[in-house]
C-alpha positions as YAML, in Angstrom:
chain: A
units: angstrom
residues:
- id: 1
  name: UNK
  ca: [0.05, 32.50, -19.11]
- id: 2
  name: UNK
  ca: [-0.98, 29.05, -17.92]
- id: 3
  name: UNK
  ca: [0.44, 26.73, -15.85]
- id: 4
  name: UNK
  ca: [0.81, 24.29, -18.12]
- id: 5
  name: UNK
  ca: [2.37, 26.69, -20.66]
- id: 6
  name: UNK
  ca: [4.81, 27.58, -18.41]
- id: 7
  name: UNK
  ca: [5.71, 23.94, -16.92]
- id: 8
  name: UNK
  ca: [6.26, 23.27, -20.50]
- id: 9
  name: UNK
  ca: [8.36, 26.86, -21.03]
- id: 10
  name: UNK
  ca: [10.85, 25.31, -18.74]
- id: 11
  name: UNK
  ca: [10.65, 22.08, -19.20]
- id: 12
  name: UNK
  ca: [14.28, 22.35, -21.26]
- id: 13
  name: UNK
  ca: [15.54, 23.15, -17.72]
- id: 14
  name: UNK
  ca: [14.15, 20.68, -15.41]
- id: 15
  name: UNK
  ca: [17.84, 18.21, -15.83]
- id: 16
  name: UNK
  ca: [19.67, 21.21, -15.08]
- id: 17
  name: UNK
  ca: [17.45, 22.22, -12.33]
- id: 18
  name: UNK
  ca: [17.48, 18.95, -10.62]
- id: 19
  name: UNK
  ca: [20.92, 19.16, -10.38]
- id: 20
  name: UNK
  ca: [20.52, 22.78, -9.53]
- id: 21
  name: UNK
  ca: [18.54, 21.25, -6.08]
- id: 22
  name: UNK
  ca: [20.69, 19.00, -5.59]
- id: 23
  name: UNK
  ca: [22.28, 19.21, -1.98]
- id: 24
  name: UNK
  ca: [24.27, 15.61, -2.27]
- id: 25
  name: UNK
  ca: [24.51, 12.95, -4.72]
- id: 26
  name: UNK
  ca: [21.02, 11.50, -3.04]
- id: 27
  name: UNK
  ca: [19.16, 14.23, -4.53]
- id: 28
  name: UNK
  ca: [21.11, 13.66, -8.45]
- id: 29
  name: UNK
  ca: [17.20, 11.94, -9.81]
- id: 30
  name: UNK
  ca: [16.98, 12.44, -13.18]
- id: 31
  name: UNK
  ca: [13.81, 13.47, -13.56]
- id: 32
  name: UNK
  ca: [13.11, 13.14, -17.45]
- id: 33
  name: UNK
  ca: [12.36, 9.29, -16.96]
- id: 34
  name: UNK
  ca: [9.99, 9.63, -13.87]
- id: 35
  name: UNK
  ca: [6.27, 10.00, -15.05]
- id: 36
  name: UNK
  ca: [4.30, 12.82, -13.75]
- id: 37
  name: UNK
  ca: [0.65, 13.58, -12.35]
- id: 38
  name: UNK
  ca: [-1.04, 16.16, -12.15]
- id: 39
  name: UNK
  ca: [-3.07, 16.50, -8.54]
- id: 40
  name: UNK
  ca: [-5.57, 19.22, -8.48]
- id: 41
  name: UNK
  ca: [-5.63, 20.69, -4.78]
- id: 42
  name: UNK
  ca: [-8.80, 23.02, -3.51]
- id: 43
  name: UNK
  ca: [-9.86, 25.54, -1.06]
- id: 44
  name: UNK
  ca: [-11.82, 23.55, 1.81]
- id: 45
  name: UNK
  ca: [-13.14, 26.28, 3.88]
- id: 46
  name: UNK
  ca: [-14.77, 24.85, 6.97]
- id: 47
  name: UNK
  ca: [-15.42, 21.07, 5.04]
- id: 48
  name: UNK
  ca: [-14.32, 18.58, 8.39]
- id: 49
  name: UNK
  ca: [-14.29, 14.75, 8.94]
- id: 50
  name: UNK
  ca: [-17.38, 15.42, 10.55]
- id: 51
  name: UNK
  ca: [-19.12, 17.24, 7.60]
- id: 52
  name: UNK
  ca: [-17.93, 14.44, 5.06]
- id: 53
  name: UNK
  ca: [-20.31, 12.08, 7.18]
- id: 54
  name: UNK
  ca: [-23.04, 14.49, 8.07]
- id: 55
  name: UNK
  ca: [-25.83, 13.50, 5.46]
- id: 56
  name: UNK
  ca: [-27.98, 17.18, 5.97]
- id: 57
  name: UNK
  ca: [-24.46, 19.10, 5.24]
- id: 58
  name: UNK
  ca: [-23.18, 16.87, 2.70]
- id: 59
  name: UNK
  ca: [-25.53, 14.66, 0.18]
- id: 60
  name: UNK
  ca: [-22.86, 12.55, -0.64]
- id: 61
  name: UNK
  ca: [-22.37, 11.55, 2.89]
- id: 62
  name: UNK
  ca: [-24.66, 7.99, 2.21]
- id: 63
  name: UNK
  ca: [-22.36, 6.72, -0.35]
- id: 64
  name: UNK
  ca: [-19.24, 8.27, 1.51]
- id: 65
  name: UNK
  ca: [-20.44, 5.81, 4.80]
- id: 66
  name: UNK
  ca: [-21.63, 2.46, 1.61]
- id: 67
  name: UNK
  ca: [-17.73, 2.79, 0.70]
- id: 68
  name: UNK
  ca: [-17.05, 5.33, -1.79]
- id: 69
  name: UNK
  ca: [-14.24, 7.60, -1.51]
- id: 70
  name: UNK
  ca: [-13.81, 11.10, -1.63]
- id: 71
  name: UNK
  ca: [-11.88, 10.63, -4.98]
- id: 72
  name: UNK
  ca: [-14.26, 8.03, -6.21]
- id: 73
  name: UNK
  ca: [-17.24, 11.24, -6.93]
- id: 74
  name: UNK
  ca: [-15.46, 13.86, -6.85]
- id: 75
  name: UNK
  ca: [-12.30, 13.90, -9.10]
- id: 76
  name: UNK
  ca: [-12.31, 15.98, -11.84]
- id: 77
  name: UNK
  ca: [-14.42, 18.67, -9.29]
- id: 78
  name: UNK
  ca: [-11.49, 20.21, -7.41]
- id: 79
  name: UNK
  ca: [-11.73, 23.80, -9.20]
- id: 80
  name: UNK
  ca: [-15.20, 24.19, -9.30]
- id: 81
  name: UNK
  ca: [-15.63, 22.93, -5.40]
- id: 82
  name: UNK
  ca: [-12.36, 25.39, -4.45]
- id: 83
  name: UNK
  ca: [-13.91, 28.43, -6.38]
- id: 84
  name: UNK
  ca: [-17.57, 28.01, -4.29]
- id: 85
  name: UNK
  ca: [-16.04, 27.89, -1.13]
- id: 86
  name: UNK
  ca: [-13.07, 30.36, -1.51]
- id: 87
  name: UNK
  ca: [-15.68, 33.23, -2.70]
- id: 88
  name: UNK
  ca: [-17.60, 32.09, 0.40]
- id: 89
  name: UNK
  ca: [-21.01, 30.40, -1.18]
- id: 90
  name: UNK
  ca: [-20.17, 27.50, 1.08]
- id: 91
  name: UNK
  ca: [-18.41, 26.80, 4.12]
- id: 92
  name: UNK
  ca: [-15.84, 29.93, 4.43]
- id: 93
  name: UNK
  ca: [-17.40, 32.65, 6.72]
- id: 94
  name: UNK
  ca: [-14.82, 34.99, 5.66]
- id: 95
  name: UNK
  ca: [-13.38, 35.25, 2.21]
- id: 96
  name: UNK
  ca: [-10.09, 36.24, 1.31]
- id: 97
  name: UNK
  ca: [-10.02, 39.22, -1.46]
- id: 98
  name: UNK
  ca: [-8.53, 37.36, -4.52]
- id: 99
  name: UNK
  ca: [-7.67, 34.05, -3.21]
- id: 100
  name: UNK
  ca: [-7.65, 31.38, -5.68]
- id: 101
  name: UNK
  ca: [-9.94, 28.16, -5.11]
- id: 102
  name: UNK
  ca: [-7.74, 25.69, -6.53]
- id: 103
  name: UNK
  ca: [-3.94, 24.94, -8.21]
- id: 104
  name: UNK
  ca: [-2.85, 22.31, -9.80]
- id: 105
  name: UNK
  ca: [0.90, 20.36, -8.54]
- id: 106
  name: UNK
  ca: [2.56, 17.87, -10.50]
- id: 107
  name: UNK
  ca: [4.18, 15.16, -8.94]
- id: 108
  name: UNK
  ca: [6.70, 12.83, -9.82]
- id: 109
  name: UNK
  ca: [8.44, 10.39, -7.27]
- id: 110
  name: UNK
  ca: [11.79, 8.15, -7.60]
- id: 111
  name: UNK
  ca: [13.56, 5.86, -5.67]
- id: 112
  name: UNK
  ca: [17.11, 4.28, -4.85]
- id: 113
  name: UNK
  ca: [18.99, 2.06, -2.79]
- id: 114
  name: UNK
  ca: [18.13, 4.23, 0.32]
- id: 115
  name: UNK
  ca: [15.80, 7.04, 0.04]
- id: 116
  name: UNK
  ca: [12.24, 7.65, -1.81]
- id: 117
  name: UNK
  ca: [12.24, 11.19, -3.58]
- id: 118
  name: UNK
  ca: [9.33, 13.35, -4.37]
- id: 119
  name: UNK
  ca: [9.37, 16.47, -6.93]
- id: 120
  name: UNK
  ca: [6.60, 19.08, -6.70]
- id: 121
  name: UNK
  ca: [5.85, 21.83, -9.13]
- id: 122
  name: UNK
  ca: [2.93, 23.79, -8.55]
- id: 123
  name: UNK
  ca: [2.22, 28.01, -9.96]
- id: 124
  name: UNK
  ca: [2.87, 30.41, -6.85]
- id: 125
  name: UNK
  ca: [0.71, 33.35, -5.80]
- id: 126
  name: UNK
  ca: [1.36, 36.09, -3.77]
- id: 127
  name: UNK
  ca: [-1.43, 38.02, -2.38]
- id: 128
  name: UNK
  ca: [-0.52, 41.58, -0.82]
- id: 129
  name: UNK
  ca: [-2.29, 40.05, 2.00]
- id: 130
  name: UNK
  ca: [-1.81, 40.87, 5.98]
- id: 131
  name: UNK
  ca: [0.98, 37.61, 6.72]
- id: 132
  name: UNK
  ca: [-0.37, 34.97, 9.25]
- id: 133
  name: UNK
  ca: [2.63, 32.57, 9.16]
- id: 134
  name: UNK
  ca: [6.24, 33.17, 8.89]
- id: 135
  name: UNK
  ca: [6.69, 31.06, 5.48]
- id: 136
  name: UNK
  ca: [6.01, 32.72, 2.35]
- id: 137
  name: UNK
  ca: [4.64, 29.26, 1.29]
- id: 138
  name: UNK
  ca: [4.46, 25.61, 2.89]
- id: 139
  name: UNK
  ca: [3.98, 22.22, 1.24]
- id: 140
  name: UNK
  ca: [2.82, 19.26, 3.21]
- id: 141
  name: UNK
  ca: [2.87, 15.80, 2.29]
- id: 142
  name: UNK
  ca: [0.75, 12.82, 4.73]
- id: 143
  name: UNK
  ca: [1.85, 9.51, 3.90]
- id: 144
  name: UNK
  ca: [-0.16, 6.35, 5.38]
- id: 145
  name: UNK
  ca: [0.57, 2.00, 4.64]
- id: 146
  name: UNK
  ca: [-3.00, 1.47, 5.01]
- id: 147
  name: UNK
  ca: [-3.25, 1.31, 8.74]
- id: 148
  name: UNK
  ca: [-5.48, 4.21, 8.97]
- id: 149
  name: UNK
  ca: [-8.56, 3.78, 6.59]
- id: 150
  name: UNK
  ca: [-9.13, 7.58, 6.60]
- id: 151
  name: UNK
  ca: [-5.99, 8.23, 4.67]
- id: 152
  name: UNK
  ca: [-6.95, 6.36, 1.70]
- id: 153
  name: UNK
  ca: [-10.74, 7.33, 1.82]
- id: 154
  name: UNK
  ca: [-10.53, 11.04, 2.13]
- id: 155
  name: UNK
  ca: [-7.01, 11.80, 2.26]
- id: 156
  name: UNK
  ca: [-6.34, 15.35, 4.29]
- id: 157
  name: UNK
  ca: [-9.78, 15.07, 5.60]
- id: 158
  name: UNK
  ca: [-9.12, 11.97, 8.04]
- id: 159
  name: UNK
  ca: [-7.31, 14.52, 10.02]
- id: 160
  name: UNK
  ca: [-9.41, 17.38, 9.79]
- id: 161
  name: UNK
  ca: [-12.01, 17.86, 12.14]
- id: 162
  name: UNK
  ca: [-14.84, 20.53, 12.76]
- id: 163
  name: UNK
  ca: [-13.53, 21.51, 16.74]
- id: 164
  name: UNK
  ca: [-10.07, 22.02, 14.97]
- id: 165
  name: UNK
  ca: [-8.61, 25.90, 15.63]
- id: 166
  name: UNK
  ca: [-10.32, 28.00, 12.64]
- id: 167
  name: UNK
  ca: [-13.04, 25.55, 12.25]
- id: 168
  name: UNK
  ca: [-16.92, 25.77, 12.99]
- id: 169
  name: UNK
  ca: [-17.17, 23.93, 16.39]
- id: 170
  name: UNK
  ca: [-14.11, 25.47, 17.60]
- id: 171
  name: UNK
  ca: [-14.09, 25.84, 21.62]
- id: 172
  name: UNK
  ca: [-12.87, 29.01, 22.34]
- id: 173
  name: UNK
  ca: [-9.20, 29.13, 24.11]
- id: 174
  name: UNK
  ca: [-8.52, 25.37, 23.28]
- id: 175
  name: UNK
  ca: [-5.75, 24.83, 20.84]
- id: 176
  name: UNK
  ca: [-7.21, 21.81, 18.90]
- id: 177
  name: UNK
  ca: [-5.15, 21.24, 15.45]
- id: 178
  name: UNK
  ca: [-5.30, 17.80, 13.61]
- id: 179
  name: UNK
  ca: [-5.58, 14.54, 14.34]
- id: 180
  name: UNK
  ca: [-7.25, 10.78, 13.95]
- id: 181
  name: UNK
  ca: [-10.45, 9.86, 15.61]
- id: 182
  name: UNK
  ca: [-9.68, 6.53, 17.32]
- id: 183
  name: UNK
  ca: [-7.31, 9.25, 19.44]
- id: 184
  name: UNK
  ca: [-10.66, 10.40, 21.04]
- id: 185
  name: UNK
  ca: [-12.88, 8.51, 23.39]
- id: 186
  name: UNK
  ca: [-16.05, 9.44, 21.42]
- id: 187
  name: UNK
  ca: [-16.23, 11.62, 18.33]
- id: 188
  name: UNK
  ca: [-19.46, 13.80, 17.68]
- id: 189
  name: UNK
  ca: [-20.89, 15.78, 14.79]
- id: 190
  name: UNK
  ca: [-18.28, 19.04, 16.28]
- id: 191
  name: UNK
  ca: [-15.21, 16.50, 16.72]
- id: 192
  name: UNK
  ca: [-13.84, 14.92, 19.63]
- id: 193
  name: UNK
  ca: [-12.56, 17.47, 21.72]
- id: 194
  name: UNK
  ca: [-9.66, 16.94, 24.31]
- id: 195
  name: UNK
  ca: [-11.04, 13.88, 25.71]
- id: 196
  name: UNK
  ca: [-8.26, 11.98, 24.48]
- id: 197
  name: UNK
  ca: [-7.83, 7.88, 25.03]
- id: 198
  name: UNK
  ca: [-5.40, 6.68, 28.04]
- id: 199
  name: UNK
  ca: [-1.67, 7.00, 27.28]
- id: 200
  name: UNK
  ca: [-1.90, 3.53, 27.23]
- id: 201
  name: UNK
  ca: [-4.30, 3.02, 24.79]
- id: 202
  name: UNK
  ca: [-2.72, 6.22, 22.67]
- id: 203
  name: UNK
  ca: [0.72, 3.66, 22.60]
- id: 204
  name: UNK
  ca: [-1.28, 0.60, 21.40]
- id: 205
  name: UNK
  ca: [-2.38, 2.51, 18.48]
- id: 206
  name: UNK
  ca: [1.13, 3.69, 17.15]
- id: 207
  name: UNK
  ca: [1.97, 0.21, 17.96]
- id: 208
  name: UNK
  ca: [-0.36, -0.86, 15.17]
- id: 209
  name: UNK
  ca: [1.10, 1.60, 12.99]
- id: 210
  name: UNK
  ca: [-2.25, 3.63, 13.09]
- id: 211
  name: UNK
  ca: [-0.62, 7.22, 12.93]
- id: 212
  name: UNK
  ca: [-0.20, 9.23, 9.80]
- id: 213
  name: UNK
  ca: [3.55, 10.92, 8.68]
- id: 214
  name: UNK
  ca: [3.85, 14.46, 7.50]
- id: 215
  name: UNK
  ca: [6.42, 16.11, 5.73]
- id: 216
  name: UNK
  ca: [6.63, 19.66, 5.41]
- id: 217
  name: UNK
  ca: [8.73, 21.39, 3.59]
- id: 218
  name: UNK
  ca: [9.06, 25.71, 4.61]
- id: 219
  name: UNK
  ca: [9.76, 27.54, 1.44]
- id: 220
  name: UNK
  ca: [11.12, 31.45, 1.37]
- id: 221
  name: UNK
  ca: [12.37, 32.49, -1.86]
- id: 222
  name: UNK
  ca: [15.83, 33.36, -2.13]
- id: 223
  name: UNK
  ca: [16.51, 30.79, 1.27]
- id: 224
  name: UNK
  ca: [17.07, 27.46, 1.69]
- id: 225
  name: UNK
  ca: [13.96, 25.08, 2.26]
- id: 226
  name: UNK
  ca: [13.60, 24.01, 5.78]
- id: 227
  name: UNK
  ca: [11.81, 20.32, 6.49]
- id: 228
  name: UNK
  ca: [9.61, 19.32, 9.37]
- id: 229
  name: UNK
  ca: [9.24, 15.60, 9.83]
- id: 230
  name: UNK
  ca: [6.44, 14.07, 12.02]
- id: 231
  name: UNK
  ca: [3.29, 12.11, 12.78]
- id: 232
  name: UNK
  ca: [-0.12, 12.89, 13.57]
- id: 233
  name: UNK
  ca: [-2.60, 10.83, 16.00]
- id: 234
  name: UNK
  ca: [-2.99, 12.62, 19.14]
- id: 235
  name: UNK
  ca: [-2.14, 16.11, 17.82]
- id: 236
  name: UNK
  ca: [0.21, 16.46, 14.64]
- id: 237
  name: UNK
  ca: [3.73, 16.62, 16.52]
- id: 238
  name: UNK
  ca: [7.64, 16.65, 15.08]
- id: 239
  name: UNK
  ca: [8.97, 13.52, 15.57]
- id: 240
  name: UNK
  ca: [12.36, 12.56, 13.87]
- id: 241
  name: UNK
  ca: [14.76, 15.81, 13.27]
- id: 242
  name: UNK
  ca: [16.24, 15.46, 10.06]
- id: 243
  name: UNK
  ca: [14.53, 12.61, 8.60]
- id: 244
  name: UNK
  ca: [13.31, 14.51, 5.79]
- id: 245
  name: UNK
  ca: [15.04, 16.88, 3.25]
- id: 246
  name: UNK
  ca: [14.07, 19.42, 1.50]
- id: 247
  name: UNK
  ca: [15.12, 21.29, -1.68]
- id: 248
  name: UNK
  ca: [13.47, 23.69, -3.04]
- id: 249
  name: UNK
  ca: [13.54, 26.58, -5.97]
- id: 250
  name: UNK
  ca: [11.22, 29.49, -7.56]
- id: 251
  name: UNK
  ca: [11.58, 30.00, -10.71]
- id: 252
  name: UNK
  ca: [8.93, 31.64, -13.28]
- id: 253
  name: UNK
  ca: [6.38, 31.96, -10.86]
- id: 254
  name: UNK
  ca: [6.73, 27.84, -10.13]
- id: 255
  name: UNK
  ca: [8.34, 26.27, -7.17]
- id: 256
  name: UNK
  ca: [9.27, 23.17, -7.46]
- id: 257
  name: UNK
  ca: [10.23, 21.22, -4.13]
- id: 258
  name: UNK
  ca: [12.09, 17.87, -3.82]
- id: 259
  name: UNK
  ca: [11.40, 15.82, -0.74]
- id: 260
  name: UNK
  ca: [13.83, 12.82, 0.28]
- id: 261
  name: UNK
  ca: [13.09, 10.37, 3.46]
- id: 262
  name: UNK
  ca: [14.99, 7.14, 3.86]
- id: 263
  name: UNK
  ca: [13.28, 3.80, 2.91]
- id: 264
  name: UNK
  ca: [13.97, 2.50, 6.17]
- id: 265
  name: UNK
  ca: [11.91, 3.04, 8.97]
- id: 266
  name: UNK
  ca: [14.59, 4.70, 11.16]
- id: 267
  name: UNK
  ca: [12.89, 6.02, 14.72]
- id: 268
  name: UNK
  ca: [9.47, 5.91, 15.87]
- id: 269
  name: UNK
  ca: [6.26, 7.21, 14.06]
- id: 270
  name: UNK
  ca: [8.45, 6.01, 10.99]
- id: 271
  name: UNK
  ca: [6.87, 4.00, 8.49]
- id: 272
  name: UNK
  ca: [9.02, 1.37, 6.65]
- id: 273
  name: UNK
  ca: [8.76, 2.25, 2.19]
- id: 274
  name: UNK
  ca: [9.33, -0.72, 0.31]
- id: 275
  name: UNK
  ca: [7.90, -2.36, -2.84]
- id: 276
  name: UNK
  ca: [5.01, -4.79, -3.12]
- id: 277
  name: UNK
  ca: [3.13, -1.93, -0.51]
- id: 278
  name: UNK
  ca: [0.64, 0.43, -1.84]
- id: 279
  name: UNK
  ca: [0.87, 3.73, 0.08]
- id: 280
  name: UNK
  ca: [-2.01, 6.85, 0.64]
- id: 281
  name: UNK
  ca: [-0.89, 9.53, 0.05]
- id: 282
  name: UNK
  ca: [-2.38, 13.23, 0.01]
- id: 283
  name: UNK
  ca: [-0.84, 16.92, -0.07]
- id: 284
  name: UNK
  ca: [-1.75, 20.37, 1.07]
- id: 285
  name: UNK
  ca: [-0.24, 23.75, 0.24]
- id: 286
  name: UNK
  ca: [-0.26, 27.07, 1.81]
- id: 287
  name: UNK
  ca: [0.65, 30.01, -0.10]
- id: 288
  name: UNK
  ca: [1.26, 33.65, 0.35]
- id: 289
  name: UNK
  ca: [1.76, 33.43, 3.88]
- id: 290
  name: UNK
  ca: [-0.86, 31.81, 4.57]
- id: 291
  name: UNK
  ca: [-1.48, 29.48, 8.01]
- id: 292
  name: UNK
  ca: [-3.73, 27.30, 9.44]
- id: 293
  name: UNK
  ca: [-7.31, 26.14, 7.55]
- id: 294
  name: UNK
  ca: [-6.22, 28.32, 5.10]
- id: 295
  name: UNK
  ca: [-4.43, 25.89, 2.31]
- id: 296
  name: UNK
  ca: [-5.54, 23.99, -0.36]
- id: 297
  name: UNK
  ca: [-5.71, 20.16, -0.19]
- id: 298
  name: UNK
  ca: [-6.01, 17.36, -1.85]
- id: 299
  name: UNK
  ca: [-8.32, 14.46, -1.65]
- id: 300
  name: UNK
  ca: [-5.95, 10.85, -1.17]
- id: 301
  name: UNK
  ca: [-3.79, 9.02, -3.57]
- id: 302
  name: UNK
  ca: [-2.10, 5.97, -3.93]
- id: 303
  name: UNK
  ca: [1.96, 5.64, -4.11]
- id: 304
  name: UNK
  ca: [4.05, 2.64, -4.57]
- id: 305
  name: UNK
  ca: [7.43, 1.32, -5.34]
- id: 306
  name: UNK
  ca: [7.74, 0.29, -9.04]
- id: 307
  name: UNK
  ca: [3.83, -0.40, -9.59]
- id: 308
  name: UNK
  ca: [2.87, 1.87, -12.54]
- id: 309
  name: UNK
  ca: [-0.93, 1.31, -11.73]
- id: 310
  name: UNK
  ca: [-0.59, 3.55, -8.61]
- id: 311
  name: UNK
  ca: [-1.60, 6.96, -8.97]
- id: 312
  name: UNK
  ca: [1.61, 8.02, -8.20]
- id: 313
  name: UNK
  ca: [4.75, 5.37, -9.29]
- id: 314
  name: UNK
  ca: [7.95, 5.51, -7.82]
- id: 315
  name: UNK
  ca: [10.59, 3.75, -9.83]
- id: 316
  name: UNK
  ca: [13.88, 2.46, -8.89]
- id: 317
  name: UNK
  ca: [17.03, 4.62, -10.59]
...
C-alpha cells in the first residue's frame, strides 16, 4: 500500500487526531485549513560539506560554488540519489540489508498568538536490525533566519562534514559530530577538525545570530514523544530545556509528529519567528533505531509566516 494511499486512508481522522495530540489548548491547530508539502528526504551515505564542493567527487560542485543550490539541480532526484547510495554504489562503505533510500514527509506548519506549530507525517519502517540508538525513531528539524548561508544552500549539509564520527576523514578516537565552518580556523577537503576559533571569536558569531536551531523530537511507540531543543556552531549542543514540544502518534504504519516553539526568542541560541522573515529550513529522520550518519535528510527549504510563496507557509489561526 502506498504512502499516499494510506495518508489519504486516514485522512477522515486527521481533526480527530490533532486533537488526539493535543497536550494543551496550544496544540488545538486545525489542521484541515493548513496546506501541505510533500519533502522527499534521502539516504546520504558519506556525501559531506566538503564533498558538495569537491569538483573530482561531485560534478556539480562548479555550479554549487557559481550559486546554485542543492535544491536548485537536484529536486525531484531524492529517491533515485537515496537508492544508489543506500545499496552502496556510492558513498556508503557498508550497506544496511533492506534499508530504504528515501521517504517522503509531509509537512504542514501553523501559527498563533505565541507559538509556531509544525505537523509531520512520514511511512515508518522497522528493520529487524541490531539497535544503535535508544529511539525507535527520531525526527530533526534545523531552522536558520538567513544568517548562515549554508542553511539555505544545502540545508542538512552546512552542518555535515567529512571528519564528522561515521564519516570518511574521521580521526580515530575524536568525537567530531556537526557543526558550521566559520567555527573552525581553516576548513580542508576532510573538515576542520578540533581546531576550533577563540571563545571569543566563537561568542561574536552567535552574536550575529550565525548558529543554526534544532529540534528533535524522540519517538517510541506506545510513549510519549520527548523534545530536544538546541543550536549547532561549535558542536550541536542542548540549549533551552523545554523550549520545544513534542507530540507525537503511530498510527497505520505513519507517525505523525507535532512540533511547537514559542515565537519569541526566549534564551540564547533562540531565534526570534515573526512575519515579513523568510526562514531555511531542512529535516532529517532516523528510523528503526537507527543513530548517527545513518538518517535520511533533506536538502533546505524556505518557511515563513503567512507568505504562501514559501515552500513551506505558516498561517496565522
Amino acid at each position: 500500500m502506498s504512502f499516499e494511499f494510506r495518508r489519504r486512508s486516514y485522512a477522515l481522522n486527521v481533526a480527530a487526531l490533532g486533537f488526539c495530540l493535543a497536550a494543551s489548548p496550544a496544540f488545538a491547530i486545525d489542521w484541515s485549513k493548513a496546506s501541505g508539502k510533500d519533502i522527499a528526504l534521502f539516504y546520504p551515505g558519506q556525501a559531506s560539506w566538503e564533498w558538495v564542493l569537491t569538483e573530482k567527487d561531485h560534478s556539480g560542485a562548479p555550479k554549487f560554488r557559481g550559486g546554485k543550490n542543492c535544491v536548485d539541480c537536484h529536486e525531484g532526484e531524492q529517491k533515485e540519489m537515496g537508492e544508489r547510495i543506500v545499496t552502496g554504489k556510492k558513498l556508503e562503505p557498508a550497506p544496511i540489508p533492506g534499508k530504504r533510500g528515501s521517504v517522503t514527509m509531509n509537512v504542514k506548519a501553523a501559527y498563533d498568538a505565541a507559538n509556531l506549530y509544525l505537523r509531520l507525517q512520514w511511512p515508518d519502517q522497522n528493520l529487524k536490525i541490531k539497535p544503535e540508538g535508544k529511539d525507535q525513531a527520531k525526527v530533526t528539524v534545523l531552522l536558520d533566519d538567513g544568517a548562515v548561508p549554508e542553511a539555505t544552500r544545502a540545508g542538512c549539509w552546512g552542518v555535515c562534514h567529512d571528519d564528522a564520527n561515521g564519516m570518511a576523514s574521521h580521526p580515530a578516537g575524536q568525537d567530531i559530530k556537526k557543526y558550521l565552518a566559520k567555527s573552525r580556523i581553516k576548513i580542508t577537503r576532510q573538515g576542520g577538525g578540533l581546531n576550533y576559533k577563540t571563545d571569543a571569536e566563537i561568542a561574536a558569531l552567535a552574536a550575529s545570530g550565525h548558529y543554526l536551531e534544532y529540534w528533535q523530537a524522540h519517538l517510541n511507540s506506545g510513549k510519549p514523544a520527548t523534545a530536544t531543543a538546541g543550536h549547532i556552531l561549535k558542536a550541536r549542543e542542548a540549549t533551552t530545556p523545554g523550549a520545544v514540544k513534542a507530540n507525537a502518534e503511530l498510527q497505520n504504519g505513519v507517525w505523525t509528529v507535532v512540533l511547537s516553539r514559542p515565537l519569541k526568542a526566549a534564551g540564547p541560541y533562540e531565534k526570534a519567528i515573526a512575519p515579513g522573515k523568510t526562514y531555511a529550513i531542512g529535516f532529517a529522520i532516523h528510523d528503526s533505531f537507527a543513530d548517527g550518519r545513518h538518517h535520511y535528510v533533506s536538502f533546505g527549504y524556505s518557511l515563513a509566516l503567512d507568505d504562501k510563496t514559501a515552500a513551506v507557509p505558516a498561517l496565522k489561526q
